[in-house]
Amino acid sequence: MSNHVFVIDTNQKPCNPVHPAQARLLLTQKKAAVLRRYPFTIILVSKGTQDIKNFLSAKPSILKRILSQAKAPLKDAAAVNATRW
């Protein structure tokens, strides 16, 4: 048995792989469905991602900091490979 399960969000974008126990929990709670059997991949059913502006509308200082960090270029190639798909 593999030690990770691939996860796709509702927008068909890849998320971080999860442990098989967490994938089973998502499947039994009907929060995910099986997308592929090999490699085993699940797709999230419920909308778990919100627009960042709506989510942090009550905290404008944090929203401003996050948006400024998102626009700043990354410094080295290792960071680019590790953080952006």
Coordinates of C-alpha atoms in Angstrom, one line a residue:
M1 CA 0.0 0.0 0.0
S2 CA 1.2 3.4 -0.9
N3 CA 2.0 5.9 1.9
H4 CA 0.3 8.9 0.2
V5 CA -2.9 9.6 -1.8
F6 CA -3.0 12.4 -4.4
V7 CA -5.7 15.1 -3.9
I8 CA -7.3 17.3 -6.5
D9 CA -9.5 20.2 -5.4
T10 CA -12.8 21.2 -6.9
N11 CA -11.1 23.5 -9.4
Q12 CA -9.1 20.5 -10.8
K13 CA -5.8 21.8 -9.3
P14 CA -3.5 19.5 -7.3
C15 CA -3.3 19.8 -3.5
N16 CA -0.7 18.3 -1.2
P17 CA -0.8 14.5 -1.0
V18 CA -2.4 13.1 2.2
H19 CA -2.0 9.9 4.3
P20 CA -4.3 7.1 3.3
A21 CA -6.1 7.2 6.6
Q22 CA -7.0 10.9 6.0
A23 CA -8.2 10.0 2.5
R24 CA -10.4 7.2 3.9
L25 CA -11.9 9.7 6.3
L26 CA -12.7 12.2 3.6
L27 CA -14.2 9.4 1.5
T28 CA -16.4 8.1 4.3
Q29 CA -17.6 11.6 5.2
K30 CA -18.5 12.1 1.5
K31 CA -16.2 15.1 1.3
A32 CA -14.2 13.5 -1.5
A33 CA -14.7 11.0 -4.3
V34 CA -12.3 8.6 -6.1
L35 CA -11.0 10.2 -9.3
R36 CA -8.5 7.5 -10.4
R37 CA -7.6 4.1 -9.0
Y38 CA -4.0 4.1 -10.2
P39 CA -2.3 6.2 -9.0
F40 CA -5.0 6.5 -6.4
T41 CA -6.3 10.0 -6.6
I42 CA -9.3 11.6 -4.9
I43 CA -11.1 14.8 -5.8
L44 CA -12.7 17.0 -3.2
V45 CA -16.4 17.4 -3.5
S46 CA -17.3 20.3 -1.2
K47 CA -16.0 23.8 -2.1
G48 CA -13.1 24.1 0.4
T49 CA -11.4 27.1 -1.2
Q50 CA -12.7 30.6 -0.8
D51 CA -11.5 33.7 -2.4
I52 CA -8.8 35.2 -0.1
K53 CA -10.4 38.6 -0.2
N54 CA -13.7 37.3 1.1
F55 CA -12.0 35.0 3.7
L56 CA -9.9 37.8 5.2
S57 CA -12.3 40.7 4.8
A58 CA -12.4 41.2 8.5
K59 CA -8.6 41.4 8.8
P60 CA -7.3 43.9 6.3
S61 CA -3.8 44.1 7.7
I62 CA -3.2 40.3 7.1
L63 CA -4.9 40.5 3.7
K64 CA -2.6 43.4 2.6
R65 CA 0.5 41.5 3.7
I66 CA -0.5 38.3 2.0
L67 CA -1.4 40.0 -1.3
S68 CA 2.0 41.9 -1.3
Q69 CA 3.9 38.7 -0.7
A70 CA 2.0 36.9 -3.5
K71 CA 3.1 39.6 -6.0
A72 CA 6.8 39.6 -4.9
P73 CA 9.0 37.4 -7.0
L74 CA 10.7 34.4 -5.4
K75 CA 14.4 34.7 -4.9
D76 CA 16.0 31.4 -5.9
A77 CA 15.1 28.5 -8.2
A78 CA 14.9 26.0 -5.4
A79 CA 12.1 28.0 -3.8
V80 CA 10.3 28.2 -7.1
N81 CA 10.5 24.5 -7.6
A82 CA 9.4 23.8 -4.0
T83 CA 6.5 26.2 -3.8
R84 CA 5.0 26.6 -7.3
W85 CA 3.7 23.9 -9.5

